[in-house]
Amino acid sequence: MNSIRQRAGKLLLGSLKRNAMVHRPSLSVTRPYSILNQLPPARRRIITPWFATFLLGGVVLSGYGGFILYQTLTMWPPEVRSDLRNAVRAKHKGDLESSEQHFHRAWNTIQTLPIDLLGSQPYLKLTGMAVALADVLELSNKKQNAYDVYVHALKLLQQDQVKATLTGPERLRAVAISSKLGELAKELKRSKTEEEKWLVWAVEELLRIVKGPSKDDSSEDVDYRHQGSFNLPMLALPSWISKTDIGAPLEALGSFYAGSGRLDFAMPLYLQAISLLIPPAPKKSTPEDRCRGAQLMGNLSEMIMRGAPTPETLHQAEAWASQALAVTKKARADASKPIVQCEEVYAAALFNVATFRDMAGDKKVARSLYRDGLEHARSIGMTEGVVEASRALHRLDMGDGAEVKMS
Ligand SMILES: *[C@@H]1O[C@H](CO)[C@@H](O)[C@H](O)[C@H]1NC(C)=O
């Protein structure tokens, strides 16, 4: 598995390079900048459930951003405080229109201020304001406007004279925004190329961040104690990156490629994400992360099965499914209390391994795993799992297995 991962590392970089369509927009920012005047009306809302849970790292991109703003009002320059306060208050009351107006004004104002007025990590604050505005726009279903605000915020971070000054958290902010743009591009049905551009930039920047020391010389932000303990050679993880943040852009891009049928691009990304979420011993990761990794193993297994089944692909796919099951079992045993995601991944893993055994004609093990899966799915109220496992058991009892013909 290790060698697969290593190869994947190389493959990934290769595939990213092949995608030379990644152009960094160059922008000269003119301030003040009013976005809202120039925008077409909001477009149709398209719900993508996967992305709803995506990007835990972007907590600031959610309503939580508003909370932070409120808690730390005093760290903002006086020029924007009252708009900020009003914006946050209006948002809490559900008056999105008024909230948007105030955030918009605060965003325009803050861009006219000298950057040093914003104290340490100024770009976290500057783009935080943009993100807060965009969040309200999203909530008002003005996704197109939100998109433009995010684009603008990202471009501020990508300016040549700014890039070199950014601290780790500021660079991660750029990763989060770029990932968010990928998500919105999809919802807004922008071109695949555009969606890909954002997702690829996020992954590339992420890899640049974890690869080398950041430009950040306030070294208390950075923890290099774990240097070299990850199996990706370039990884020296600064402490401010939780692995949750790290896996997300890789997962997003992997999912994008999987969705467009480019499995050769998708697979190495999944492998990278898995090896970040489940680092090899002696490094440990949380049960949550391990379950997330196990879920990706399940995705990988499923992806491998999309091709015509041959003995090798079947074997490979089953190996990943079994690995997912083993990881989940261990993570559940290690967790001090049940973790929703782990429980669901566990149900899926039981079902997947059962299916492979079923296909191999190993009815006895298949039946027992389906039963475990059924029981477990029932215990967590996972209807889909209950239905699928019952159906499979019924089919087994009818003597009609799921054996496959090898090509
Ligand atoms: C992995 O599979 C799960 C369950 O089918 C799905 O919800 C999730 O979106 C997939 N993740 C990725 C990154 O493809």
Short mmCIF file of C-alpha atoms in Angstrom, two decimals, residues 133-294:
data_model
loop_
_atom_site.label_atom_id
_atom_site.label_comp_id
_atom_site.label_asym_id
_atom_site.label_seq_id
_atom_site.Cartn_x
_atom_site.Cartn_y
_atom_site.Cartn_z
CA LEU A 133 -20.69 39.41 3.16
CA ALA A 134 -20.65 36.51 0.75
CA ASP A 135 -22.19 34.26 3.35
CA VAL A 136 -25.17 36.59 3.71
CA LEU A 137 -25.44 36.76 -0.07
CA GLU A 138 -25.51 32.99 -0.21
CA LEU A 139 -28.15 32.84 2.47
CA SER A 140 -30.21 35.28 0.41
CA ASN A 141 -29.74 32.97 -2.51
CA LYS A 142 -27.65 35.51 -4.38
CA LYS A 143 -25.04 32.94 -5.19
CA GLN A 144 -23.74 34.75 -8.20
CA ASN A 145 -23.00 37.84 -6.12
CA ALA A 146 -21.41 35.72 -3.44
CA TYR A 147 -19.26 34.11 -6.09
CA ASP A 148 -17.97 37.46 -7.25
CA VAL A 149 -17.15 38.53 -3.70
CA TYR A 150 -15.20 35.33 -3.10
CA VAL A 151 -13.34 35.79 -6.38
CA HIS A 152 -12.42 39.30 -5.37
CA ALA A 153 -11.27 38.20 -1.91
CA LEU A 154 -9.14 35.43 -3.36
CA LYS A 155 -7.56 37.79 -5.84
CA LEU A 156 -6.58 40.10 -3.00
CA LEU A 157 -4.68 37.19 -1.48
CA GLN A 158 -3.11 36.24 -4.78
CA GLN A 159 -1.63 39.61 -5.62
CA ASP A 160 2.09 39.36 -6.18
CA GLN A 161 3.08 41.96 -3.64
CA VAL A 162 0.79 40.38 -1.05
CA LYS A 163 1.56 36.69 -1.50
CA ALA A 164 4.99 36.83 0.09
CA THR A 165 3.69 38.52 3.22
CA LEU A 166 0.99 36.03 4.05
CA THR A 167 1.12 33.92 7.19
CA GLY A 168 0.11 30.28 7.24
CA PRO A 169 -3.46 30.89 8.33
CA GLU A 170 -3.84 33.55 5.64
CA ARG A 171 -2.65 31.15 2.99
CA LEU A 172 -5.04 28.54 4.29
CA ARG A 173 -7.78 31.08 4.04
CA ALA A 174 -6.99 31.34 0.35
CA VAL A 175 -7.23 27.56 0.07
CA ALA A 176 -10.60 27.62 1.79
CA ILE A 177 -11.93 30.37 -0.46
CA SER A 178 -10.68 28.70 -3.60
CA SER A 179 -12.37 25.44 -2.56
CA LYS A 180 -15.53 27.36 -1.85
CA LEU A 181 -15.35 28.85 -5.33
CA GLY A 182 -15.08 25.38 -6.79
CA GLU A 183 -18.21 24.42 -4.94
CA LEU A 184 -20.11 27.51 -6.04
CA ALA A 185 -18.90 27.18 -9.62
CA LYS A 186 -20.59 23.81 -9.66
CA GLU A 187 -23.80 25.12 -8.16
CA LEU A 188 -23.84 27.98 -10.61
CA LYS A 189 -23.19 25.59 -13.46
CA ARG A 190 -20.07 27.41 -14.51
CA SER A 191 -17.88 25.55 -16.93
CA LYS A 192 -16.07 22.44 -15.73
CA THR A 193 -12.83 24.22 -16.54
CA GLU A 194 -13.67 27.00 -14.16
CA GLU A 195 -14.70 24.64 -11.38
CA GLU A 196 -11.54 22.66 -11.90
CA LYS A 197 -9.39 25.78 -11.88
CA TRP A 198 -10.46 26.66 -8.33
CA LEU A 199 -10.22 23.14 -6.98
CA VAL A 200 -6.79 22.59 -8.51
CA TRP A 201 -5.49 25.88 -7.20
CA ALA A 202 -6.67 24.95 -3.70
CA VAL A 203 -4.90 21.61 -3.84
CA GLU A 204 -1.72 23.07 -5.30
CA GLU A 205 -1.57 25.80 -2.72
CA LEU A 206 -2.33 23.31 0.01
CA LEU A 207 0.55 21.14 -1.10
CA ARG A 208 2.82 24.17 -1.26
CA ILE A 209 1.81 25.06 2.29
CA VAL A 210 2.44 21.64 3.77
CA LYS A 211 5.56 21.15 1.73
CA GLY A 212 7.70 23.92 3.01
CA PRO A 213 7.97 26.28 5.91
CA SER A 214 5.58 29.13 5.42
CA LYS A 215 6.77 32.66 5.03
CA ASP A 216 5.50 33.14 8.52
CA ASP A 217 8.28 34.09 10.86
CA SER A 218 6.09 34.35 13.92
CA SER A 219 7.19 30.85 14.72
CA GLU A 220 4.73 30.31 17.55
CA ASP A 221 2.19 29.70 14.84
CA VAL A 222 4.10 26.83 13.41
CA ASP A 223 4.82 23.48 14.92
CA TYR A 224 7.41 21.44 13.14
CA ARG A 225 7.69 18.74 15.75
CA HIS A 226 5.86 16.31 13.56
CA GLN A 227 8.05 16.99 10.60
CA GLY A 228 8.79 13.95 8.51
CA SER A 229 6.34 11.72 10.29
CA PHE A 230 3.90 11.76 7.40
CA ASN A 231 4.48 9.51 4.48
CA LEU A 232 4.24 12.28 1.92
CA PRO A 233 7.82 13.39 1.70
CA MET A 234 7.04 17.08 1.59
CA LEU A 235 4.84 17.17 4.63
CA ALA A 236 5.82 19.20 7.60
CA LEU A 237 2.51 20.03 9.07
CA PRO A 238 2.18 23.33 10.80
CA SER A 239 -0.02 23.03 13.85
CA TRP A 240 -2.66 25.41 12.56
CA ILE A 241 -3.73 22.97 9.91
CA SER A 242 -6.03 20.38 11.27
CA LYS A 243 -6.09 17.31 9.12
CA THR A 244 -9.70 18.02 8.44
CA ASP A 245 -8.70 21.12 6.55
CA ILE A 246 -6.03 19.27 4.70
CA GLY A 247 -8.10 16.41 3.42
CA ALA A 248 -11.00 18.52 2.22
CA PRO A 249 -9.54 20.14 -0.91
CA LEU A 250 -8.04 16.84 -1.99
CA GLU A 251 -11.37 15.15 -1.46
CA ALA A 252 -13.16 17.87 -3.38
CA LEU A 253 -10.89 17.64 -6.36
CA GLY A 254 -10.93 13.86 -6.22
CA SER A 255 -14.68 13.92 -6.22
CA PHE A 256 -14.67 16.34 -9.15
CA TYR A 257 -12.49 14.05 -11.22
CA ALA A 258 -14.45 10.99 -10.18
CA GLY A 259 -17.64 12.77 -11.24
CA SER A 260 -16.21 13.59 -14.64
CA GLY A 261 -15.01 10.04 -15.11
CA ARG A 262 -11.31 10.88 -14.89
CA LEU A 263 -10.50 8.12 -12.49
CA ASP A 264 -6.80 8.24 -13.25
CA PHE A 265 -6.76 11.77 -11.83
CA ALA A 266 -9.19 11.03 -9.03
CA MET A 267 -7.50 8.02 -7.57
CA PRO A 268 -4.19 9.59 -6.55
CA LEU A 269 -6.09 12.43 -4.89
CA TYR A 270 -8.11 10.00 -2.81
CA LEU A 271 -4.90 8.21 -1.87
CA GLN A 272 -3.29 11.46 -0.83
CA ALA A 273 -6.27 12.41 1.26
CA ILE A 274 -6.38 8.97 2.86
CA SER A 275 -2.73 9.10 3.78
CA LEU A 276 -3.24 12.49 5.39
CA LEU A 277 -6.26 11.36 7.34
CA ILE A 278 -4.76 8.02 8.34
CA PRO A 279 -1.05 8.59 8.65
CA PRO A 280 1.14 5.54 9.15
CA ALA A 281 2.23 4.63 12.67
CA PRO A 282 3.60 5.92 14.95
CA LYS A 283 1.64 9.01 13.97
CA LYS A 284 -1.91 8.93 15.28
CA SER A 285 -5.03 10.64 14.11
CA THR A 286 -8.45 11.10 15.61
CA PRO A 287 -11.18 8.48 15.20
CA GLU A 288 -13.17 11.03 13.17
CA ASP A 289 -10.35 11.50 10.70
CA ARG A 290 -9.79 7.79 10.46
CA CYS A 291 -13.45 7.23 9.68
CA ARG A 292 -13.29 9.92 7.05
CA GLY A 293 -10.31 8.14 5.59
CA ALA A 294 -12.21 4.87 5.72
#
